[in-house]
XYZ file of C-alpha atoms in Angstrom:
550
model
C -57.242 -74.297 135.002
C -58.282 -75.954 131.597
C -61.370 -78.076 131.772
C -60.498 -81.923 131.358
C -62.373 -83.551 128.544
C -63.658 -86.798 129.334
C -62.290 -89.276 126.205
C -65.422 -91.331 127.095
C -67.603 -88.852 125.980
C -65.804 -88.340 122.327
C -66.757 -89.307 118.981
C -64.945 -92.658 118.533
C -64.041 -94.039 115.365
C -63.100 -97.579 114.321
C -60.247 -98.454 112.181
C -59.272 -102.372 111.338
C -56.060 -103.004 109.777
C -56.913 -106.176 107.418
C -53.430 -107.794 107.957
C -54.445 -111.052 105.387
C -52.656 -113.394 103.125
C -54.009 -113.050 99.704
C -52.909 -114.907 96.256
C -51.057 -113.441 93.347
C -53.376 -113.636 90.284
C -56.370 -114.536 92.194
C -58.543 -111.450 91.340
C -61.738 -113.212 91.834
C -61.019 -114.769 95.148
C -59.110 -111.805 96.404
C -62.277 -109.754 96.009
C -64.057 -112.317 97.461
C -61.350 -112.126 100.810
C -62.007 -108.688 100.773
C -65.792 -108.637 101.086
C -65.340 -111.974 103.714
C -63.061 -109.661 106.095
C -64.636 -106.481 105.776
C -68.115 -108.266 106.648
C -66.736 -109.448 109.707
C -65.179 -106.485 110.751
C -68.061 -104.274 110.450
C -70.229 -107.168 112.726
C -67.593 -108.252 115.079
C -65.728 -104.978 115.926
C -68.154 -102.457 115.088
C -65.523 -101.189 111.888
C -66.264 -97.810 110.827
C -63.060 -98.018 108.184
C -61.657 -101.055 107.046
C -57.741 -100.766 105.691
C -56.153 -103.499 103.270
C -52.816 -103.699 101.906
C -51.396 -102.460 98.806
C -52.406 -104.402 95.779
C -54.517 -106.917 97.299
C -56.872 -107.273 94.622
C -54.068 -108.578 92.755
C -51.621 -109.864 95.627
C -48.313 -108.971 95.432
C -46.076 -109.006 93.501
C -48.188 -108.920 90.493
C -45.531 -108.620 88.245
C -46.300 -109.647 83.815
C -49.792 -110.606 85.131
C -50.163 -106.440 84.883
C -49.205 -107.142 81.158
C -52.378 -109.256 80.701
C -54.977 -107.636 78.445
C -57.992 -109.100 80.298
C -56.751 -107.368 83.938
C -59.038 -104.442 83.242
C -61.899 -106.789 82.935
C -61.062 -108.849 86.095
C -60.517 -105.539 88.233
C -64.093 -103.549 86.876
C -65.662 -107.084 88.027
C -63.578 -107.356 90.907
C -64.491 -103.139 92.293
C -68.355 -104.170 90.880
C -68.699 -106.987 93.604
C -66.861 -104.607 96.537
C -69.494 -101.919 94.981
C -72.226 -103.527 95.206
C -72.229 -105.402 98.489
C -72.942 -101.552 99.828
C -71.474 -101.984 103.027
C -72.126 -99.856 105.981
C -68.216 -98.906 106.459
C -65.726 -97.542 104.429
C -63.360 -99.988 102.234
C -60.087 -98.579 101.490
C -58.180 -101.328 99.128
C -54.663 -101.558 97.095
C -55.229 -102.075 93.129
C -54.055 -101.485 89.928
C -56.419 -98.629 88.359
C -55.799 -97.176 84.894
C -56.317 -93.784 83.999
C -56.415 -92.229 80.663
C -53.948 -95.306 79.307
C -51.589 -95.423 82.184
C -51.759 -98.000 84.788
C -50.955 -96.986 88.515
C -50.364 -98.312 91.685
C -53.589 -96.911 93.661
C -55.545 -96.485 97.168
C -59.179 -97.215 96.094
C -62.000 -96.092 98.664
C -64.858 -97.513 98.592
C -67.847 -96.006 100.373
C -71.757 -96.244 99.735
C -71.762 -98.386 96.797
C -69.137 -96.273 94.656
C -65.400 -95.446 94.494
C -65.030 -92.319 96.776
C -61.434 -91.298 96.375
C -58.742 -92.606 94.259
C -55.009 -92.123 95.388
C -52.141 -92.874 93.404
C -48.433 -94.105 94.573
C -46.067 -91.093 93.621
C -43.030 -93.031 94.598
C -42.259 -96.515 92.982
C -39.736 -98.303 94.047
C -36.881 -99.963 91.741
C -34.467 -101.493 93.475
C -33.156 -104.862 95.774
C -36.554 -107.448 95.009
C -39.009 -104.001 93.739
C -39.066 -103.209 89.914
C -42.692 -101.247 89.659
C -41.346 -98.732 87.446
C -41.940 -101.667 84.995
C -45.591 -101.539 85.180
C -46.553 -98.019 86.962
C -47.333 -94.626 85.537
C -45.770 -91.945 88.769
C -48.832 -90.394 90.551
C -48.311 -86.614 90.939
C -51.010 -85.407 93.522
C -51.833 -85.824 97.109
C -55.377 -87.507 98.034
C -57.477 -86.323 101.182
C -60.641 -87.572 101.339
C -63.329 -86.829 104.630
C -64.128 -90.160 106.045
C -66.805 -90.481 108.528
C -66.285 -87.002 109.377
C -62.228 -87.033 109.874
C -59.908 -85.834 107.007
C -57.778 -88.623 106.102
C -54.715 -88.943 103.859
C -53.638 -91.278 101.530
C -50.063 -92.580 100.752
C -48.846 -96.616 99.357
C -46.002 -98.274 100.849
C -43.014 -96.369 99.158
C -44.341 -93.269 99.787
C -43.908 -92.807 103.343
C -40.033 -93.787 102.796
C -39.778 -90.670 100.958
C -39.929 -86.986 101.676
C -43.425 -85.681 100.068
C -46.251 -87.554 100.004
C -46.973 -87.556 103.975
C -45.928 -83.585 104.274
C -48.864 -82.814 101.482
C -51.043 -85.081 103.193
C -50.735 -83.190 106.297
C -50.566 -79.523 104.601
C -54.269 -80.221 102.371
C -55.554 -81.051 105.900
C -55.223 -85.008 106.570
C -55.739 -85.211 110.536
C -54.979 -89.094 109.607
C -53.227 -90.977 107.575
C -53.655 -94.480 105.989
C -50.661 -96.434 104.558
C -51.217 -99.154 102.539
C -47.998 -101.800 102.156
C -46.590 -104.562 100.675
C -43.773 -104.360 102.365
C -41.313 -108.072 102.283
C -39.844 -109.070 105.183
C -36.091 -108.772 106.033
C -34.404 -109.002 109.477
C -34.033 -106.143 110.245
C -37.282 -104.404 108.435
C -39.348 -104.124 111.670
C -37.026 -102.050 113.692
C -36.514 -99.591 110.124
C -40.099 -98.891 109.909
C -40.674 -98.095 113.355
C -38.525 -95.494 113.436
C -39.711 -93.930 109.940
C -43.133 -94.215 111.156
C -42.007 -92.267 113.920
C -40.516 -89.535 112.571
C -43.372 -89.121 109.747
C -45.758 -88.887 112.241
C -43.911 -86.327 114.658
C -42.512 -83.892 111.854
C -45.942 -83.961 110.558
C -47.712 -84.061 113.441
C -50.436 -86.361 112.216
C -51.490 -90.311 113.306
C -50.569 -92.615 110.880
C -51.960 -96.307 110.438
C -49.778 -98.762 108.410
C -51.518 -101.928 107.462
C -49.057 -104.581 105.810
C -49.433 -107.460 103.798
C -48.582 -110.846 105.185
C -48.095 -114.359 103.769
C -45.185 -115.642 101.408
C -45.060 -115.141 97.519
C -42.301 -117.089 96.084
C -38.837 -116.165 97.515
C -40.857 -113.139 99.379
C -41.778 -113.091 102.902
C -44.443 -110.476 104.033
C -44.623 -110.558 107.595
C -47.452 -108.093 108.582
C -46.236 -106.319 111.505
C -48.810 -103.144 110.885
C -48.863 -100.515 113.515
C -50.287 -97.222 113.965
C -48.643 -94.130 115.210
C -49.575 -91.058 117.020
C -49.549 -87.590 116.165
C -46.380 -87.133 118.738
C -44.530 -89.976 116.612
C -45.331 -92.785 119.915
C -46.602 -96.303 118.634
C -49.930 -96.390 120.052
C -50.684 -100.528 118.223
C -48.489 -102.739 117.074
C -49.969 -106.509 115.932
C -48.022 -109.389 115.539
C -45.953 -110.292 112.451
C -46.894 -113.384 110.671
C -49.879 -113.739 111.380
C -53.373 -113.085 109.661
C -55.607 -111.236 111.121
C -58.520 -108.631 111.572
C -56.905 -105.790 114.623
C -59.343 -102.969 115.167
C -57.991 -99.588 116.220
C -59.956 -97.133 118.428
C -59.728 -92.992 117.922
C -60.895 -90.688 119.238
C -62.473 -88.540 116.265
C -61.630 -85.319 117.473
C -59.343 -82.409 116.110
C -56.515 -84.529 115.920
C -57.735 -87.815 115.785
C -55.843 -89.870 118.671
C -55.313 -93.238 118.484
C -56.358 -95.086 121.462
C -53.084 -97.009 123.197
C -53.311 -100.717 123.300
C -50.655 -102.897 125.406
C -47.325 -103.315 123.472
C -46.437 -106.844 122.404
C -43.425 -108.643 123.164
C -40.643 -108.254 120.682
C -39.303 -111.437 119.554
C -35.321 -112.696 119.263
C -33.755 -112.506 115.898
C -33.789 -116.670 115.939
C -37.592 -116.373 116.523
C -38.614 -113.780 113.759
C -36.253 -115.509 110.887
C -37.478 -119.139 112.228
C -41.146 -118.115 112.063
C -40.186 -116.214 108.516
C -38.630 -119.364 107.351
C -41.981 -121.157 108.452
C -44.512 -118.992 106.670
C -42.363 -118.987 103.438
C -42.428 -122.677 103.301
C -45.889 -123.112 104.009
C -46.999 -120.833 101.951
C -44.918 -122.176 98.973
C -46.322 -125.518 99.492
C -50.026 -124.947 100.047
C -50.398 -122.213 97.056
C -48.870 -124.757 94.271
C -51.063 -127.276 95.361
C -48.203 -129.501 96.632
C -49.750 -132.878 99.086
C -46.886 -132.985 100.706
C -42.874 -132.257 100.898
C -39.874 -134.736 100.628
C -36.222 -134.048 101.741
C -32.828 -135.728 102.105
C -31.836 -135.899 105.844
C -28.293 -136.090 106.450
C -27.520 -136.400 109.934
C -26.250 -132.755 109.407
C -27.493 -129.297 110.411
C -28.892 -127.929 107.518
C -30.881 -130.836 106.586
C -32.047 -130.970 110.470
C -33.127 -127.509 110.554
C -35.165 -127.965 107.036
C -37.011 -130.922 108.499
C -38.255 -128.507 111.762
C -39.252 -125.721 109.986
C -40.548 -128.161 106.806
C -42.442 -129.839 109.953
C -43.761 -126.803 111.814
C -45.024 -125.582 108.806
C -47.243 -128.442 107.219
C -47.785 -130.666 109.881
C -45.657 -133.793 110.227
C -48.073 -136.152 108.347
C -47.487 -133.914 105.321
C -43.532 -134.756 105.122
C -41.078 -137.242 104.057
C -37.364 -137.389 105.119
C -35.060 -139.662 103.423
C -31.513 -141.011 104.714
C -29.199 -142.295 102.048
C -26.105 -143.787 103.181
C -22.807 -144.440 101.545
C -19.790 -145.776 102.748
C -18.480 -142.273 104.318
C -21.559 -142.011 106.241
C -20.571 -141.633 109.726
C -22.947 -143.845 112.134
C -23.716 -141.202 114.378
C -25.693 -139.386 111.041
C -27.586 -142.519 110.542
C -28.611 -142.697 114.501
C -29.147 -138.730 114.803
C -31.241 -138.765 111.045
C -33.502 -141.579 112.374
C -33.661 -139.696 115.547
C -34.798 -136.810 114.705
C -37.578 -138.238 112.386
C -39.206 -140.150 115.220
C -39.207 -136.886 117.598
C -40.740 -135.066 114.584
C -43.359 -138.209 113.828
C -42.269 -137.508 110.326
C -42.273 -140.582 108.033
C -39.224 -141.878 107.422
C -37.146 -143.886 104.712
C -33.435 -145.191 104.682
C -32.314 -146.328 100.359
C -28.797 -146.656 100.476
C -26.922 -145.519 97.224
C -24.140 -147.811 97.199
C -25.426 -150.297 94.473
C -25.946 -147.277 92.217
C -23.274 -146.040 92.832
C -21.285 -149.376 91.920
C -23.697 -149.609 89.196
C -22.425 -146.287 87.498
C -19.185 -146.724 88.144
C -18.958 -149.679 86.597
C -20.904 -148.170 83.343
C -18.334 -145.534 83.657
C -14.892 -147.792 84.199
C -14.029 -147.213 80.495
C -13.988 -143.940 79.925
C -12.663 -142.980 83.739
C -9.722 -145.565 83.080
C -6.270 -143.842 83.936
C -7.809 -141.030 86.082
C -7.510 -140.511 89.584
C -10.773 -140.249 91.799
C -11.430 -136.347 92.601
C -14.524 -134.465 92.897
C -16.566 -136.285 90.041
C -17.451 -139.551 92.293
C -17.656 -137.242 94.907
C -20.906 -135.149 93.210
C -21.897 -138.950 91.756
C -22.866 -139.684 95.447
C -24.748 -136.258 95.875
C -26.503 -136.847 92.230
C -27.689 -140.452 92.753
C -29.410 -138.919 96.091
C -30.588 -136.108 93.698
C -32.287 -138.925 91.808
C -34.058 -140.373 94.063
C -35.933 -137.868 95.848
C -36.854 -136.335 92.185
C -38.165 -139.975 91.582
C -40.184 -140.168 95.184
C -41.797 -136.605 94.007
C -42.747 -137.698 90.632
C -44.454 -140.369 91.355
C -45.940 -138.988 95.088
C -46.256 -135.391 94.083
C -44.048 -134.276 96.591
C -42.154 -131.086 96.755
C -38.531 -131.597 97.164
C -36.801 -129.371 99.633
C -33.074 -128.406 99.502
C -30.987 -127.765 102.477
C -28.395 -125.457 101.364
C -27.541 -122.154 103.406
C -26.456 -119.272 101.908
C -22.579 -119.577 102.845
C -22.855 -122.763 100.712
C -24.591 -121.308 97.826
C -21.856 -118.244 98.096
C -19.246 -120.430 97.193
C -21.162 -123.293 95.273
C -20.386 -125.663 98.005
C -23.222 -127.839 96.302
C -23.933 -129.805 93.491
C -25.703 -129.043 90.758
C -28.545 -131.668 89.735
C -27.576 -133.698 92.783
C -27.965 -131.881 96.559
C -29.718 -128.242 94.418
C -31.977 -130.515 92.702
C -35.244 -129.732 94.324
C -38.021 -127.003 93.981
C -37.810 -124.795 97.055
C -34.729 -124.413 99.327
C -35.694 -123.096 102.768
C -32.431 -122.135 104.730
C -31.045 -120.332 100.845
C -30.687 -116.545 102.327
C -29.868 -118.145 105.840
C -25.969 -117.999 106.783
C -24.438 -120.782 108.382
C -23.769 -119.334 111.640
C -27.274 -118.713 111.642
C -28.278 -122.141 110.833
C -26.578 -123.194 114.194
C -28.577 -120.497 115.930
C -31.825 -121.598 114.165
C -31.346 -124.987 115.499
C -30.855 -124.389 119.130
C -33.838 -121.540 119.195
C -36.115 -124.853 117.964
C -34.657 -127.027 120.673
C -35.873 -124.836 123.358
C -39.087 -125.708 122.296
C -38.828 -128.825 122.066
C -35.544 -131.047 121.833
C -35.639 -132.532 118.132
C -32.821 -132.114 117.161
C -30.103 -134.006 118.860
C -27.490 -132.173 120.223
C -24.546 -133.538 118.272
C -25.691 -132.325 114.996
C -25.467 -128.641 116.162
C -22.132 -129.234 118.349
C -20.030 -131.766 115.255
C -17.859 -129.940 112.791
C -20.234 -130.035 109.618
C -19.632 -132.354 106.483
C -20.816 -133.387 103.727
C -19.248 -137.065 103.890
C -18.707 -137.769 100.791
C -14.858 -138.689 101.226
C -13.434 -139.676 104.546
C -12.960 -138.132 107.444
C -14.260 -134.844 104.975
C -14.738 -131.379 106.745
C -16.184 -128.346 105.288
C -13.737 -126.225 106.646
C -10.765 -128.063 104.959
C -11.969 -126.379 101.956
C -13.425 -123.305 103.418
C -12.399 -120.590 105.944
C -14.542 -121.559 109.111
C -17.595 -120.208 108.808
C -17.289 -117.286 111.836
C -14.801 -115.864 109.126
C -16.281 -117.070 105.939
C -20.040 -115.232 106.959
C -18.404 -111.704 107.934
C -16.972 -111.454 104.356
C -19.582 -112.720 102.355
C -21.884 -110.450 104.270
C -19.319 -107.635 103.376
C -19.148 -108.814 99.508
C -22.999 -109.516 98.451
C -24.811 -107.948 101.355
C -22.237 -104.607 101.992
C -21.002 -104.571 98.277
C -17.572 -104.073 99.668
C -14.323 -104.756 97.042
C -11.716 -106.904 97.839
C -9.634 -104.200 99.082
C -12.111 -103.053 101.454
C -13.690 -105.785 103.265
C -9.083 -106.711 103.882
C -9.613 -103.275 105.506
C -11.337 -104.217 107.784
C -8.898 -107.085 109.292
C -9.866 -110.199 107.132
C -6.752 -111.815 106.063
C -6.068 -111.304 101.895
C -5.951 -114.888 101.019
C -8.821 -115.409 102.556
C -10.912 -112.834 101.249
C -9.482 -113.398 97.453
C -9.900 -117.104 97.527
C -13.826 -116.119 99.007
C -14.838 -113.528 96.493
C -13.135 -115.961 93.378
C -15.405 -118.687 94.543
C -18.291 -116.070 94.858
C -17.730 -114.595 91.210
C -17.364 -117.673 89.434
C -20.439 -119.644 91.093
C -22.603 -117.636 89.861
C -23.861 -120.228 87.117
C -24.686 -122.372 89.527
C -26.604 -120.233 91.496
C -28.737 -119.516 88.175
C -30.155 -122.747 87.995
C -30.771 -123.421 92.046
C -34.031 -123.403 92.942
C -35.950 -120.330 95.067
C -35.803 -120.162 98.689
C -37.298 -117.893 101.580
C -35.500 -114.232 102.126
C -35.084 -113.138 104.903
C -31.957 -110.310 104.407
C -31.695 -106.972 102.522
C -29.388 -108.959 99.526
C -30.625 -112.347 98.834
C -29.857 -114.731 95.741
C -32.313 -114.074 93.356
C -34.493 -110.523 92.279
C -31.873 -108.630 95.025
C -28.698 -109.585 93.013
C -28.760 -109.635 89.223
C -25.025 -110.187 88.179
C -24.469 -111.378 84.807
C -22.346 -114.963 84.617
C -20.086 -114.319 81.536
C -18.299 -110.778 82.670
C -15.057 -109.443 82.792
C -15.455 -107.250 86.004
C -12.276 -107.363 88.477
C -13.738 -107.050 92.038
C -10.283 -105.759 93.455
C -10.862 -102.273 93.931
């Protein structure tokens, strides 16, 4: 019988994955977050190795900021201040380094006062949101370096998607390796990477550690999530998405270099991960541009319901302004639920109706709309004078204004341009409407604010009576399936009526999908949370002659 070795009596080693937020651009302060979190690693959890995302000197994306002539100048200062802080524990950061004229996508170590080991990314990515080939030179050779004692391996986000980099790892002798990502969130990311992670590690039979970036960056969510793997391909850690944090990781420094097991965490609903997604975009968005505060039309509707929670969650509700403005197709019960809400959110609160505008302008415009019939125009004259006014309250408060269009909406331009688009950031834009309705009840079990008749009324957008969106749309358990099949799937016409969708249906859909795209152009960002969302996912040009029937 083998003799049991006692794991007490190992060589223990210390690994924190630096799961922080850092700012696109901010090389100074970056390197300064760095230094701040590796510092309190090494004194509050003993760190023997402290692992950063990819890029983080430079947050991510970097994008033409790479282009800048003076970035060479701002990293040598930035490595010079990681350098020379000569820290008992080894750094291992994500940067831009240039060698002999070519710029690459790099794992910097950082050990003793001096760069140890450089590792560049062999795989860039160029697709959906990624377009690094842009800015990167292709690294061409693996990276193991011996860290306190243990040979560990190298690899950057796209690289462990890809059949190479982890297999030379393993075969020059890595016992561990460290992936560094900047991976953006989508709903269904977290369960993907789990089981890559898995499979890397078993076929290769080495631990990996995957630290991710988290924080929002525009239209990008980056929602953490890092784990670490086992040499048998089990998850051995797994920290929290969204949410910053230092998460220290125990091995056992022997010929295979174990992980140590901590107690799996709870894996949260679909409504909870895109809610809290939703919430970190937003706030992140907001505090980064140096916005006070955020304004938004509330409707007595769902979207503009669920915009106010998660605007509210996010910023706190001293930090946000909801506006009702009524016209004469407002129902009463959107007045009473709008002011409703607000209370049990303690936003602040403002009713302007628009009808003496809207007299006002139609009065100005009597002459030229003499002889016409009233059709969509005084319709989107309503949505614009609203667009007016919360422009106006942000100019003069410096408020952000938030939109409240979903995704189904935008799909077909259900919207108006410069009246309920106008706005800088629109939070529910990659969120489908059946989701919306989903969203809404997943808030109310934690606390009811949002009365229960704006989830359970047919929507509308009231601006002609007795209005319904579905008297101009398929209802939207129909309408979501085949816009998910069309932007999401890329399915043709023919196709997605393969699959049991009625023709007229999906015709009229994909017509309204095609020729919206101008509008779409000039909308403002919002959060994404799936694999195809309206903006660096889907590039289509507006003027084209394309035919989307087969």
């Amino acid at each position: 019988m083998q003799d049991q070795i006692d794991p007490t009596s190992q060589k223990r080693l210390t690994i924190t994955m630096a799961q922080i937020d850092f700012m696109v651009g901010d090389l100074p302060g970056n390197a300064e977050r760095v230094l701040a979190a590796a510092k309190k690693a090494i004194a509050d959890q003993g760190a023997d190795i402290v692992v950063f995302p990819e890029l983080c000197l430079t947050g991510y994306p970097p994008e033409d900021l790479l282009l800048r002539p003076s970035l060479d100048a701002r990293l040598e200062d930035a490595f010079n201040l990681l350098a020379s802080a000569h820290l008992p524990a080894t750094l291992v950061v994500g940067a831009p380094v240039r060698k002999q004229g070519l710029l690459y996508n790099a794992a910097v170590v950082i050990e003793a006062g001096k760069v140890l080991a450089t590792y560049c990314k062999q795989h860039l990515p160029n697709f959906q949101v990624f377009d690094e080939k842009r800015y990167f030179a292709e690294g061409k050779e693996p990276c193991v370096v011996m860290i306190q004692g243990v040979p560990v391996g190298l690899t950057v986000c796209e690289d462990i998607w890809n059949d190479g980099p982890v297999e030379q790892a393993a075969q020059a002798g890595a016992k561990l390796v460290l992936n560094l990502n900047a991976s953006p969130y989508d709903s269904g990311k977290q369960g993907r990477r789990k089981a890559l992670l898995e499979r890397r590690a078993r076929d290769n039979q080495v631990s990996i550690v995957y630290v991710n970036l988290v924080g929002g960056q525009d239209e990008l969510v980056f929602d953490g999530g890092s784990m670490v793997f086992d040499r048998s391909g089990a998850l051995s850690v797994e920290v929290p998405q969204f949410a910053e944090g230092l998460f220290p990781v125990e091995f056992l420094a022997d010929e295979h270099c174990q992980p140590v097991p901590q107690p799996a965490i709870s894996e949260p609903s679909l409504e909870q991960n895109v809610y809290d997604a939703l919430v970190l975009g937003v706030r992140d968005y907001v505090n980064k541009n140096g916005f006070k505060s955020v304004v938004l039309g509330l409707s007595g509707g769902i979207d503009s319901a669920v915009t106010l929670a998660v605007a509210a969650d996010a910023l706190g509700p001293d930090r946000v302004r909801a506006v009702m403005m009524p016209f004469r197709y407002t129902a009463e019960m959107s007045i009473e639920d709008a002011a409703a809400q607000a209370k049990a959110m303690g936003v602040q609160y403002d009713v302007f109706s628009i009808e003496p505008m809207y007299e006002a302008f139609m009065e100005t415009l009597s002459a030229p709309f003499k002889g016409t019939q009233p059709n969509t125009t005084e319709e989107n004259l309503q949505a614009r004078l609203r667009g007016v006014l919360l422009m106006s309250l942000s100019n003069k408060f410096g408020s952000l204004v938030l939109t409240t269009g979903n995704k189904s909406e935008m799909s077909v331009g259900y919207s108006t341009l410069y009246g309920d688009m106008a706005g800088g950031f629109d939070v529910l834009k990659d969120v489908p409407k059946t989701l919306v309705f989903r969203l809404a009840w997943h808030r109310n079990t934690r606390s009811e604010v949002i009365p229960e008749r704006v989830i359970t009324r047919p929507p509308s957008a009231e601006l002609a009576p007795d209005q319904k969106d579905e008297d101009s749309l398929p209802g939207y358990d129909v309408l979501d399936q085949i816009l998910h099949a069309y932007i999401e799937r890329d399915l043709s016409v023919e196709a997605i009526i393969a699959e049991g969708f009625v023709r007229e249906d999906v015709e009229r859909v994909v017509r309204l999908v095609d020729i919206n795209e101008y509008k779409r152009r000039q909308a403002p960002i919002g959060v994404r949370i799936s694999e195809r969302g309206f903006g660096k996912d889907r590039r289509y040009p507006i003027t084209n002659g394309w035919k989307p029937g087969k």
